[in-house]
Every structure is written in C-alpha cells, then in structure tokens.
Short mmCIF file of C-alpha atoms in Angstrom, two decimals:
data_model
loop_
_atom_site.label_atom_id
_atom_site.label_comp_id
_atom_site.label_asym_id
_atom_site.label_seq_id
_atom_site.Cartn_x
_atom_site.Cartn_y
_atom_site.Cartn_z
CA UNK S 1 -8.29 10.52 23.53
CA UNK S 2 -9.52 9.74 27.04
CA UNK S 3 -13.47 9.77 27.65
CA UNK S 4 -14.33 12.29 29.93
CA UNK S 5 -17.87 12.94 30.51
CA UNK S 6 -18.99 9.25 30.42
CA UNK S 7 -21.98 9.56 29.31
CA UNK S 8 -23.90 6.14 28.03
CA UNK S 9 -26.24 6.44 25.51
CA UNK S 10 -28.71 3.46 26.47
CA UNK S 11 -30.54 2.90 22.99
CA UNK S 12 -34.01 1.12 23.15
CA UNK S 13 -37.04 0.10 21.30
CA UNK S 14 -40.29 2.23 23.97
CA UNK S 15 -41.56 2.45 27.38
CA UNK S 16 -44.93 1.31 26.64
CA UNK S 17 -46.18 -1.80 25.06
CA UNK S 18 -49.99 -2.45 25.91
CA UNK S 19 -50.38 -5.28 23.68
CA UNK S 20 -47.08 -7.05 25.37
CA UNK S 21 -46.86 -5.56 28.81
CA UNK S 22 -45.13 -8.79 30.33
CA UNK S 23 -42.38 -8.62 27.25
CA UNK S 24 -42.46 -4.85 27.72
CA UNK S 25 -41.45 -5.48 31.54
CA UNK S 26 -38.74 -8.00 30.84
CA UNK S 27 -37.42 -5.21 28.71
CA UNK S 28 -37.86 -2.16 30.84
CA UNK S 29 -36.25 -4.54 34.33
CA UNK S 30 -32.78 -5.07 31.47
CA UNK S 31 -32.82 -1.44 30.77
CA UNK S 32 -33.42 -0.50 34.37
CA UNK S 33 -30.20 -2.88 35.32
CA UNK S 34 -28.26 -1.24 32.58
CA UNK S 35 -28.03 1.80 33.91
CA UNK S 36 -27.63 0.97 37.21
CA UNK S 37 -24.27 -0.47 36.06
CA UNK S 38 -23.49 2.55 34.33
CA UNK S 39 -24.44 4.64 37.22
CA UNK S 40 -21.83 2.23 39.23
CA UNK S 41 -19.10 2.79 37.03
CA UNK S 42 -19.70 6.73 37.80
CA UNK S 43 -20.68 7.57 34.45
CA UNK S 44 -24.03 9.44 33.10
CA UNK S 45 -26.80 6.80 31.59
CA UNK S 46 -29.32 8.69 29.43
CA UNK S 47 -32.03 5.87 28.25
CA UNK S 48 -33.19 6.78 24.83
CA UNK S 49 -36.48 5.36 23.71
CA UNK S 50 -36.13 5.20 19.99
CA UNK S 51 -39.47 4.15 18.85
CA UNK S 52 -40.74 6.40 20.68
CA UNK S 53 -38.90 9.71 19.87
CA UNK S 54 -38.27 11.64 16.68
CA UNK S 55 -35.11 9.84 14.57
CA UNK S 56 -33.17 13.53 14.88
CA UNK S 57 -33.37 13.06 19.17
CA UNK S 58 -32.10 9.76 18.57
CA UNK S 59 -29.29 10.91 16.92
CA UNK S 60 -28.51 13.89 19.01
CA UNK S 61 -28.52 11.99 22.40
CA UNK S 62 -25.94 9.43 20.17
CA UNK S 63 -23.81 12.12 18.88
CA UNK S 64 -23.44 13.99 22.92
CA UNK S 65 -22.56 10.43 24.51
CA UNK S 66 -19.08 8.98 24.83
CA UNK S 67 -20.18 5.52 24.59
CA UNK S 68 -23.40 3.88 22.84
CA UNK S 69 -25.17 0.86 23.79
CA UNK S 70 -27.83 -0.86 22.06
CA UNK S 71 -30.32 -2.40 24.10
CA UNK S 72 -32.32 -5.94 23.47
CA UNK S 73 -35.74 -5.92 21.91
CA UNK S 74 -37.54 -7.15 18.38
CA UNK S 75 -36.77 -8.72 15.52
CA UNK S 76 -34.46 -6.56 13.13
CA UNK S 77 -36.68 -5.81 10.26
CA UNK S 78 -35.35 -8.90 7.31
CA UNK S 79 -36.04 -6.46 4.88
CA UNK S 80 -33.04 -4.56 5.84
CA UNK S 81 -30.91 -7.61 5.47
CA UNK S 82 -33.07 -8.66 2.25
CA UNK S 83 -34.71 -12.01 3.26
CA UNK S 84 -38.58 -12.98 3.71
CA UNK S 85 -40.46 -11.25 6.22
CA UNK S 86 -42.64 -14.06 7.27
CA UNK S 87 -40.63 -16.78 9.24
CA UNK S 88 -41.09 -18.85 12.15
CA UNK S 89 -41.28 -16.63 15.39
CA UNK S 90 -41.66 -13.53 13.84
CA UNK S 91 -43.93 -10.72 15.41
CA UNK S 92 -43.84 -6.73 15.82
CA UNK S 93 -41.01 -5.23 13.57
CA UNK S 94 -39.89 -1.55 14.31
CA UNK S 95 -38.01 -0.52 10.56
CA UNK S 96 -37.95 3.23 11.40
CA UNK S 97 -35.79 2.37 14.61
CA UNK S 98 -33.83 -0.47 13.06
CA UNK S 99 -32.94 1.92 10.56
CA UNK S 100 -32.03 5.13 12.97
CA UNK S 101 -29.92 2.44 14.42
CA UNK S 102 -27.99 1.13 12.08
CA UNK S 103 -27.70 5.27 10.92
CA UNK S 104 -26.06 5.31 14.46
CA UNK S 105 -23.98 2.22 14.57
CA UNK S 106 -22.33 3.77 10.71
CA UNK S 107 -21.83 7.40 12.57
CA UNK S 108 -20.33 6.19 15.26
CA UNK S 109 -17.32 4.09 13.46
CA UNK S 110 -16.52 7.03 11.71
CA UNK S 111 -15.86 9.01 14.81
CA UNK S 112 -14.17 5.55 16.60
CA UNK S 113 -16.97 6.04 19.23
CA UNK S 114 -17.26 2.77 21.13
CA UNK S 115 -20.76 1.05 20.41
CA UNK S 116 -22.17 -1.95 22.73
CA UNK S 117 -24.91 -4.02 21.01
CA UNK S 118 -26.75 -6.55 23.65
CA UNK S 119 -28.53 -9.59 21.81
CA UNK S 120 -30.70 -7.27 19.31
CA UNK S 121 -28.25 -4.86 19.47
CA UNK S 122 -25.93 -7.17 18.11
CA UNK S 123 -27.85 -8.16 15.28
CA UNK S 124 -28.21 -4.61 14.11
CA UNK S 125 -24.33 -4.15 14.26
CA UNK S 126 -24.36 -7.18 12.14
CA UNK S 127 -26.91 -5.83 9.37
CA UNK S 128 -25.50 -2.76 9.31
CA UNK S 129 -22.26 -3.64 8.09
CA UNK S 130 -23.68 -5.99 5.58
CA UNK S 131 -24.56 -9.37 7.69
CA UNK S 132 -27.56 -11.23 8.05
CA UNK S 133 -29.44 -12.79 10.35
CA UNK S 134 -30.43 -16.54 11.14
CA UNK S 135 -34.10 -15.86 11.26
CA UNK S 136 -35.16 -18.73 13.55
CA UNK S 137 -32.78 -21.35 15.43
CA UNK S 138 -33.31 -24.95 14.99
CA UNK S 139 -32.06 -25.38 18.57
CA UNK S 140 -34.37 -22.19 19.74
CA UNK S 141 -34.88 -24.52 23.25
CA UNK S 142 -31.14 -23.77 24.06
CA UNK S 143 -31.43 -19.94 23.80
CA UNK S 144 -35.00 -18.56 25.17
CA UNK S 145 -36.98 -20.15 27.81
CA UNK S 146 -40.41 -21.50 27.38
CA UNK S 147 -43.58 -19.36 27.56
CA UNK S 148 -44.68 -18.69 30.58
CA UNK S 149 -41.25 -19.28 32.50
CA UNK S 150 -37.91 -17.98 33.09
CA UNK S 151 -37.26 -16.57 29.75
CA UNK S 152 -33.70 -16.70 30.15
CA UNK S 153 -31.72 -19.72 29.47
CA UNK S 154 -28.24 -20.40 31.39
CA UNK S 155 -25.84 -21.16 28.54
CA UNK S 156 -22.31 -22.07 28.21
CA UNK S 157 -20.04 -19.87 25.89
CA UNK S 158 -16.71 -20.17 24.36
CA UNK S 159 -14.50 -17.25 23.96
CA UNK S 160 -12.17 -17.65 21.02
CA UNK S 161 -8.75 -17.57 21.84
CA UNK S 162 -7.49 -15.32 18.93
CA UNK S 163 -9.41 -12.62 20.38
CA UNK S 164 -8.68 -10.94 23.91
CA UNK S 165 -12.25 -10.67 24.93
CA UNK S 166 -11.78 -13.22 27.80
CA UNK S 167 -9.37 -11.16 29.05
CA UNK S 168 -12.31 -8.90 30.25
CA UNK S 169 -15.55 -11.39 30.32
CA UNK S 170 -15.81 -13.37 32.91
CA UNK S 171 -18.31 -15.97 31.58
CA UNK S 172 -17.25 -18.65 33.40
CA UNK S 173 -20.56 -18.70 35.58
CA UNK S 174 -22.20 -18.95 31.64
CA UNK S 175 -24.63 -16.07 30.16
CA UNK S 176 -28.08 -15.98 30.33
CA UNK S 177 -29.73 -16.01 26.75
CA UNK S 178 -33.53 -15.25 24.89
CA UNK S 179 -33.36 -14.95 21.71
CA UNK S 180 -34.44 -16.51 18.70
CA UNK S 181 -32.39 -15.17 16.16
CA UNK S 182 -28.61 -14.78 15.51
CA UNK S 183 -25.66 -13.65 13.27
CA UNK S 184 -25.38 -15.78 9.99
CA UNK S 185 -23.36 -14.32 7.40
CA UNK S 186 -20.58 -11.72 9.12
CA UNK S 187 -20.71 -8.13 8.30
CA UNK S 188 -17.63 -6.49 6.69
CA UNK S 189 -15.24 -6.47 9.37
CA UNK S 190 -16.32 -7.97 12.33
CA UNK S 191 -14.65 -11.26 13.84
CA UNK S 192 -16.61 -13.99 15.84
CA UNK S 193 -15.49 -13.69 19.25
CA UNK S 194 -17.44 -16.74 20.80
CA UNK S 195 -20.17 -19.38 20.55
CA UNK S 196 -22.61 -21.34 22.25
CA UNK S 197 -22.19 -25.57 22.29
CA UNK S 198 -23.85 -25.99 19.47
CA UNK S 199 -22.06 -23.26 17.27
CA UNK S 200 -24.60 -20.09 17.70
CA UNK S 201 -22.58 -16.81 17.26
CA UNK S 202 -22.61 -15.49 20.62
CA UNK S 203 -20.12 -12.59 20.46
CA UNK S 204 -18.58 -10.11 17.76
CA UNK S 205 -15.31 -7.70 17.49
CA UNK S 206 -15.18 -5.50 14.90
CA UNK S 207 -11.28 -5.40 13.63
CA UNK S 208 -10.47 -1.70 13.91
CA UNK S 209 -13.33 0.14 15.33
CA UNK S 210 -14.03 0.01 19.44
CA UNK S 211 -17.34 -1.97 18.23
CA UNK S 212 -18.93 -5.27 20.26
CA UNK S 213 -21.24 -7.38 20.17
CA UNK S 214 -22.95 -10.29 22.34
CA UNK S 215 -26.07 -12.28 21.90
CA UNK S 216 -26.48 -12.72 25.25
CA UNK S 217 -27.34 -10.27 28.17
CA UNK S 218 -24.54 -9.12 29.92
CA UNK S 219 -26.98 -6.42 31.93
CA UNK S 220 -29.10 -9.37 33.60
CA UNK S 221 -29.25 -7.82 37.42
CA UNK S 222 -27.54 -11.39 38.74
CA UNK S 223 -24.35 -10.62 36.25
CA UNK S 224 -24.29 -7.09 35.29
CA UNK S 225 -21.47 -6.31 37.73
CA UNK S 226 -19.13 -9.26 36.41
CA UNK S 227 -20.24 -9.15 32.57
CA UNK S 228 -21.72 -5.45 31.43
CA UNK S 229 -19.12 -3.71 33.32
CA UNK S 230 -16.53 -5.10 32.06
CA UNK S 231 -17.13 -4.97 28.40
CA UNK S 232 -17.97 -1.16 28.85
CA UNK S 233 -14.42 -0.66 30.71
CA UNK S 234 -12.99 -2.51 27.66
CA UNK S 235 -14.88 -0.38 25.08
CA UNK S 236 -13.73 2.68 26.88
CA UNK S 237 -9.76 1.81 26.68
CA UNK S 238 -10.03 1.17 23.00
CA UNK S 239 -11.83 4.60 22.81
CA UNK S 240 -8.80 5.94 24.34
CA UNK S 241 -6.36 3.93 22.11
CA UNK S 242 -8.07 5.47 19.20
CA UNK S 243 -6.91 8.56 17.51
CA UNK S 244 -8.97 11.97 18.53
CA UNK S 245 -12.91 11.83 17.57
CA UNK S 246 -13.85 14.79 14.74
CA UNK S 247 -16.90 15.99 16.50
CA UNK S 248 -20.00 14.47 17.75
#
C-alpha cells in the first residue's frame, strides 16, 4: 500500500541536557539535519522527544506516522539485553525510553511499518528482537573521536553483497561513526548488511519486515542528502511492497 501522508516520526532521547550540553548539542545539530532531509524529500518530520514525554505520546506520534526513525543517543540499558550494567564507557541510561522503544520497534513489524534505527537506534532494533550488544569496542579509536575533537570518525564500510542495500547507499565517500557500542549476538531475524575493517556490525536488514539498521550516521549534514535519503526512499518502497497495514 503506497505511503501517502509521509509523515516521519523522528524518535529521540530530550531537548535538554544541563549536565552534557556539548553531547546534548551534537545530538540536537543530528536531529536538526534529520529533518531537514525529511523536509527535502517533501514529507512531514515530527521530532518526538521520548524522555521527555509521557510513553502513551510516544506511541501515538509512532502509530500516526508512515515511517519511524530512531535517532542516536545513550547507551541501551544492558539490563534489557541481560548483561552487567557497569562496563567500560558506560554513563546516563534512559530504561523507560529504551523500553517505549523497543514497545515501538515490536508494533511497528506487526503493521509492516518501515522503522530506521541510526547508531543507537540500531542497537535497540537489535535488543528488541532478542540481540545483544558489544558493550565496549576494543578498537573504540576507530569508531568515536577523541574528547574534545571531532567526535565523528571517517570510516570505511563494506556492504555485503547478498543484500541489495548498496543498491541504495552510496558509502563510497565512507560514513562518519561515534559510538562505542555495537551489535553482538543478532536478533531473530535480522541479517548483517555491512561492516567496518575490522569486522564491527555496521548495518542490519531484517528478512521480512521493511526494518534497517546502521551504526553509523547517515543524517550527518555533509552526507544526509547521499546516505539518509536514500535509505528512507528504500524503506518507503518496501512499505509499499508490503501487504495493507491493519491500523495505526
């Protein structure tokens, strides 16, 4: 069934952060370029501050959007994917949004409504259908830039070939990474889709639902028009291929 309102549900952790304001503005300048790209495309972005709201808003701005993306932020609570909570890197944890989340990531496969998860985002795909998480990299210098600098890293990714997701993605001009964490075990049903040089999962496909994910961050303002765009077009035509959604 073709979308036709095209409205993007833009899925974040808050708009304030006073303990973390510089973090805070790395996140809100991603968010910002997000939309902008949906706004491009000619579709509706709503941003939805989930920490921030109560969980039934959440899931009502979910439910009245055609597609869903889930933004970058924390850490994904390891209590949701059952490992220790203190580890290497680990700071603020948000479990009431982590779990509206993954509430919204299960919803949405029911209804095959296409779901975006950016770096974070990702990772609560992942958990939600049963993965876990590498809690800290041993090659963290290859994925987040130091403190105090450019917190994105350039990186070099590798689509796999048995998926069609380079068909869309142009990463030849590489990604721009920061992030910590990544996808260990799989959750039930999703495919790798690429990796970094030194193995890091760096997308996902889901096998039958329009459901993606990538560790990096497609919406960076320098290649949001050649990276985000493109993997919400795709979402959108297997949306379409899909049989007819039962409801919001």
């Amino acid at each position: 069934m073709p979308l036709t309102t095209r409205t993007v549900a833009l899925l974040h952790l808050r708009t304030r952060r006073p303990h973390a304001a510089g973090y805070q503005a790395e996140l809100d300048a991603l968010n910002a370029s997000a939309a902008r790209t949906v706004m491009r495309l000619g579709w509706e972005p709503v941003l939805v501050p989930t920490a921030e709201l109560p969980t039934a808003d959440t899931h009502a701005a979910a439910r009245a959007a055609d597609l869903i993306v889930l933004m970058g932020g924390e850490d994904v609570d390891p209590r949701l994917y059952g490992v220790r909570v203190d580890y290497p890197g680990s700071g603020h944890h948000e479990p009431r949004t982590d779990s509206t989340h993954i509430a919204v990531v299960l919803e949405a496969m029911q209804h095959h409504k296409p779901v975006l998860g950016i770096c974070r985002g990702m990772q609560v795909i992942n958990v939600a259908l049963g993965g876990t998480l590498v809690q800290h990299l041993p090659t963290v210098e290859r994925h987040r830039g130091a403190a105090g600098s450019d917190p994105f890293v350039r990186t070099a990714v590798r689509i796999e070939s048995e998926t069609d997701l380079d068909a869309d993605v142009d990463v030849a001009q590489t990604v721009r990474c920061t992030h910590h964490q990544a996808v260990d075990a799989l959750g039930t049903g999703l495919r790798v889709a690429a990796h970094a040089a030194d193995g890091v999962i760096e997308a996902v496909v889901h096998e039958s639902a329009p459901l993606t994910g990538v560790q990096w961050h497609p919406e960076h303002p320098a290649t949001a028009d050649a990276q985000l765009a493109p993997l919400l077009r795709r979402l959108e035509r297997q949306a379409e291929s899909m049989p007819a959604r039962a409801g919001r």
